[in-house]
Amino acid sequence: MALRTIRIAGDPVLEKKCREVKEMTPRLQELIDDMFETMYDANGVGLAAPQVGVLKRIVVIDCTGEDPICMINPKVIEQDGQQTGEEGCLSVPGKAGIVTRPQHVKVDCYDRDMNHVILEGEDLLARAMCHEIDHLDGKMYMDLAEGGIHDVSYDYDEEEEEAPRTI
Ligand code: ZN
């Protein structure tokens, strides 16, 4: 496994539509492992393949640090409710914005062994699923942020606490 470089907003790769994965390969398995490693290293809860420069419909998410989810070719098939809250992105370091997302979503996708699965998410997981799926269509959260984005300066002790986690 290896850390990959996270692309930063302004990089054209983040504005492109990603292609569907037709078959799993050892190379893509390695990419998925690297995406998890890169996400954990950056204290993120989610990462989409275009954020490491690969235009494929692959997302990794882990909201708790213990529930890794890999979604291949994900599509939101149901959504309900609303949540409004602060959202950030690993490709937009040091910034956040207020974004409204569904409270609950159902996602049709494939797992990393290309088994067809339906996943459900609520709260932060629903937010992360929507945020990452948007990345696959070249969309960033800034376009949804009410009142634009702002600088974040978290008040935490670097030696004693972990840095805040970002989608
Ligand atoms: Zn993001």
mmCIF file of C-alpha atoms and ligand atoms in Angstrom:
data_model
loop_
_atom_site.group_PDB
_atom_site.id
_atom_site.type_symbol
_atom_site.label_atom_id
_atom_site.label_comp_id
_atom_site.label_asym_id
_atom_site.label_seq_id
_atom_site.Cartn_x
_atom_site.Cartn_y
_atom_site.Cartn_z
ATOM 1 C CA MET A 1 0.000 0.000 0.000
ATOM 2 C CA ALA A 2 1.077 3.537 -0.585
ATOM 3 C CA LEU A 3 -0.133 7.025 0.106
ATOM 4 C CA ARG A 4 -1.413 8.871 -2.953
ATOM 5 C CA THR A 5 -1.353 12.617 -3.449
ATOM 6 C CA ILE A 6 -4.716 14.265 -2.775
ATOM 7 C CA ARG A 7 -5.644 16.624 -5.604
ATOM 8 C CA ILE A 8 -6.588 20.129 -4.538
ATOM 9 C CA ALA A 9 -9.549 22.194 -5.854
ATOM 10 C CA GLY A 10 -8.575 23.879 -9.105
ATOM 11 C CA ASP A 11 -7.082 20.643 -10.450
ATOM 12 C CA PRO A 12 -9.113 19.857 -13.615
ATOM 13 C CA VAL A 13 -9.302 16.150 -12.677
ATOM 14 C CA LEU A 14 -11.790 17.123 -9.936
ATOM 15 C CA GLU A 15 -14.195 18.605 -12.490
ATOM 16 C CA LYS A 16 -14.472 15.575 -14.785
ATOM 17 C CA LYS A 17 -17.104 12.861 -14.890
ATOM 18 C CA CYS A 18 -15.684 9.469 -13.899
ATOM 19 C CA ARG A 19 -16.098 6.242 -15.864
ATOM 20 C CA GLU A 20 -17.861 3.142 -14.553
ATOM 21 C CA VAL A 21 -15.764 0.197 -13.400
ATOM 22 C CA LYS A 22 -16.498 -2.773 -15.684
ATOM 23 C CA GLU A 23 -14.359 -5.365 -13.936
ATOM 24 C CA MET A 24 -12.223 -5.574 -10.845
ATOM 25 C CA THR A 25 -8.477 -5.937 -11.396
ATOM 26 C CA PRO A 26 -5.468 -6.315 -9.070
ATOM 27 C CA ARG A 27 -4.548 -2.757 -10.025
ATOM 28 C CA LEU A 28 -7.921 -1.440 -8.871
ATOM 29 C CA GLN A 29 -7.683 -3.459 -5.627
ATOM 30 C CA GLU A 30 -4.364 -1.752 -5.001
ATOM 31 C CA LEU A 31 -5.964 1.633 -5.755
ATOM 32 C CA ILE A 32 -8.726 0.909 -3.201
ATOM 33 C CA ASP A 33 -6.157 -0.068 -0.538
ATOM 34 C CA ASP A 34 -4.216 3.108 -1.272
ATOM 35 C CA MET A 35 -7.384 5.225 -1.092
ATOM 36 C CA PHE A 36 -8.188 3.876 2.389
ATOM 37 C CA GLU A 37 -4.618 4.486 3.546
ATOM 38 C CA THR A 38 -4.613 8.005 2.092
ATOM 39 C CA MET A 39 -8.010 8.806 3.658
ATOM 40 C CA TYR A 40 -6.990 7.584 7.133
ATOM 41 C CA ASP A 41 -3.658 9.415 6.900
ATOM 42 C CA ALA A 42 -5.493 12.658 6.126
ATOM 43 C CA ASN A 43 -8.054 12.120 8.948
ATOM 44 C CA GLY A 44 -10.816 11.914 6.353
ATOM 45 C CA VAL A 45 -14.095 10.025 6.505
ATOM 46 C CA GLY A 46 -14.389 9.640 2.738
ATOM 47 C CA LEU A 47 -12.379 9.817 -0.470
ATOM 48 C CA ALA A 48 -13.335 9.486 -4.132
ATOM 49 C CA ALA A 49 -10.973 8.149 -6.825
ATOM 50 C CA PRO A 50 -10.761 11.461 -8.741
ATOM 51 C CA GLN A 51 -9.319 13.017 -5.563
ATOM 52 C CA VAL A 52 -6.235 10.870 -6.148
ATOM 53 C CA GLY A 53 -6.289 11.551 -9.895
ATOM 54 C CA VAL A 54 -8.138 8.420 -11.096
ATOM 55 C CA LEU A 55 -11.314 8.968 -13.147
ATOM 56 C CA LYS A 56 -13.156 5.829 -12.031
ATOM 57 C CA ARG A 57 -16.423 5.522 -10.099
ATOM 58 C CA ILE A 58 -14.855 4.303 -6.830
ATOM 59 C CA VAL A 59 -15.462 5.713 -3.341
ATOM 60 C CA VAL A 60 -14.147 4.760 0.096
ATOM 61 C CA ILE A 61 -15.830 5.877 3.327
ATOM 62 C CA ASP A 62 -15.243 5.208 7.013
ATOM 63 C CA CYS A 63 -17.161 7.424 9.429
ATOM 64 C CA THR A 64 -15.983 5.764 12.641
ATOM 65 C CA GLY A 65 -12.510 4.472 11.809
ATOM 66 C CA GLU A 66 -13.835 0.913 12.099
ATOM 67 C CA ASP A 67 -16.435 0.609 9.349
ATOM 68 C CA PRO A 68 -14.646 0.709 6.007
ATOM 69 C CA ILE A 69 -17.022 0.877 3.039
ATOM 70 C CA CYS A 70 -15.984 0.674 -0.604
ATOM 71 C CA MET A 71 -18.594 1.665 -3.190
ATOM 72 C CA ILE A 72 -18.088 0.921 -6.892
ATOM 73 C CA ASN A 73 -20.404 2.567 -9.455
ATOM 74 C CA PRO A 74 -22.649 3.964 -6.667
ATOM 75 C CA LYS A 75 -26.065 5.493 -7.385
ATOM 76 C CA VAL A 76 -28.429 7.072 -4.866
ATOM 77 C CA ILE A 77 -31.744 5.244 -5.398
ATOM 78 C CA GLU A 78 -33.723 6.649 -2.448
ATOM 79 C CA GLN A 79 -33.358 9.631 -0.188
ATOM 80 C CA ASP A 80 -35.440 11.230 2.528
ATOM 81 C CA GLY A 81 -35.258 13.881 5.221
ATOM 82 C CA GLN A 82 -32.810 16.743 5.427
ATOM 83 C CA GLN A 83 -29.754 17.639 7.461
ATOM 84 C CA THR A 84 -28.029 21.001 7.381
ATOM 85 C CA GLY A 85 -24.519 21.263 8.740
ATOM 86 C CA GLU A 86 -20.884 22.070 8.235
ATOM 87 C CA GLU A 87 -19.092 20.136 5.524
ATOM 88 C CA GLY A 88 -15.482 20.138 4.394
ATOM 89 C CA CYS A 89 -13.451 18.310 1.769
ATOM 90 C CA LEU A 90 -9.948 16.866 1.744
ATOM 91 C CA SER A 91 -9.441 18.621 -1.614
ATOM 92 C CA VAL A 92 -10.265 21.994 -0.048
ATOM 93 C CA PRO A 93 -8.038 22.081 3.047
ATOM 94 C CA GLY A 94 -8.797 24.525 5.863
ATOM 95 C CA LYS A 95 -12.259 25.445 4.566
ATOM 96 C CA ALA A 96 -15.842 24.475 5.307
ATOM 97 C CA GLY A 97 -19.352 25.471 4.309
ATOM 98 C CA ILE A 98 -22.941 24.879 5.378
ATOM 99 C CA VAL A 99 -24.524 22.242 3.147
ATOM 100 C CA THR A 100 -27.978 20.637 3.238
ATOM 101 C CA ARG A 101 -28.033 16.918 2.413
ATOM 102 C CA PRO A 102 -30.586 14.123 2.765
ATOM 103 C CA GLN A 103 -30.810 12.642 6.270
ATOM 104 C CA HIS A 104 -31.067 9.118 4.893
ATOM 105 C CA VAL A 105 -30.014 7.598 1.586
ATOM 106 C CA LYS A 106 -30.097 4.210 -0.055
ATOM 107 C CA VAL A 107 -27.261 3.508 -2.502
ATOM 108 C CA ASP A 108 -27.096 0.877 -5.214
ATOM 109 C CA CYS A 109 -23.469 -0.124 -5.821
ATOM 110 C CA TYR A 110 -20.913 -2.925 -6.012
ATOM 111 C CA ASP A 111 -18.458 -3.857 -3.295
ATOM 112 C CA ARG A 112 -14.739 -4.369 -3.962
ATOM 113 C CA ASP A 113 -15.400 -7.963 -5.036
ATOM 114 C CA MET A 114 -18.019 -6.659 -7.503
ATOM 115 C CA ASN A 115 -20.932 -8.108 -5.546
ATOM 116 C CA HIS A 116 -24.088 -6.067 -6.106
ATOM 117 C CA VAL A 117 -25.161 -4.485 -2.795
ATOM 118 C CA ILE A 118 -27.656 -1.936 -1.491
ATOM 119 C CA LEU A 119 -26.236 0.213 1.303
ATOM 120 C CA GLU A 120 -28.102 2.579 3.603
ATOM 121 C CA GLY A 121 -26.684 5.578 5.393
ATOM 122 C CA GLU A 122 -27.925 8.134 7.916
ATOM 123 C CA ASP A 123 -26.464 11.299 9.432
ATOM 124 C CA LEU A 124 -22.743 11.667 8.654
ATOM 125 C CA LEU A 125 -22.685 8.496 6.550
ATOM 126 C CA ALA A 126 -25.517 9.808 4.330
ATOM 127 C CA ARG A 127 -23.686 13.134 4.017
ATOM 128 C CA ALA A 128 -20.411 11.397 3.122
ATOM 129 C CA MET A 129 -22.115 9.126 0.557
ATOM 130 C CA CYS A 130 -23.697 12.122 -1.223
ATOM 131 C CA HIS A 131 -20.504 14.195 -1.061
ATOM 132 C CA GLU A 132 -18.334 11.414 -2.518
ATOM 133 C CA ILE A 133 -20.829 10.416 -5.224
ATOM 134 C CA ASP A 134 -20.908 14.084 -6.300
ATOM 135 C CA HIS A 135 -17.101 13.907 -6.763
ATOM 136 C CA LEU A 136 -17.643 11.135 -9.355
ATOM 137 C CA ASP A 137 -19.629 13.603 -11.458
ATOM 138 C CA GLY A 138 -17.062 16.375 -11.076
ATOM 139 C CA LYS A 139 -19.142 18.250 -8.501
ATOM 140 C CA MET A 140 -17.744 19.874 -5.373
ATOM 141 C CA TYR A 141 -19.576 20.854 -2.177
ATOM 142 C CA MET A 142 -18.713 24.548 -2.569
ATOM 143 C CA ASP A 143 -21.420 24.857 -5.223
ATOM 144 C CA LEU A 144 -24.012 23.713 -2.675
ATOM 145 C CA ALA A 145 -22.729 25.718 0.294
ATOM 146 C CA GLU A 146 -25.184 28.305 1.524
ATOM 147 C CA GLY A 147 -23.350 31.600 1.798
ATOM 148 C CA GLY A 148 -20.117 30.196 0.347
ATOM 149 C CA ILE A 149 -17.219 28.639 2.219
ATOM 150 C CA HIS A 150 -15.225 29.976 5.152
ATOM 151 C CA ASP A 151 -11.900 29.342 6.849
ATOM 152 C CA VAL A 152 -11.955 26.878 9.704
ATOM 153 C CA SER A 153 -9.682 27.170 12.660
ATOM 154 C CA TYR A 154 -10.422 24.356 15.045
ATOM 155 C CA ASP A 155 -9.497 24.912 18.631
ATOM 156 C CA TYR A 156 -7.757 21.731 19.661
ATOM 157 C CA ASP A 157 -4.569 20.676 21.311
ATOM 158 C CA GLU A 158 -2.425 19.106 18.628
ATOM 159 C CA GLU A 159 -0.560 16.905 21.063
ATOM 160 C CA GLU A 160 -3.528 15.529 22.916
ATOM 161 C CA GLU A 161 -6.343 15.308 20.419
ATOM 162 C CA GLU A 162 -6.683 14.113 16.908
ATOM 163 C CA ALA A 163 -7.289 16.635 14.201
ATOM 164 C CA PRO A 164 -10.927 17.005 13.127
ATOM 165 C CA ARG A 165 -12.023 14.607 10.430
ATOM 166 C CA THR A 166 -13.059 15.772 7.007
ATOM 167 C CA ILE A 167 -15.261 14.206 4.358
HETATM 168 ZN ZN ZN B 1 -14.577 15.969 -1.048
#
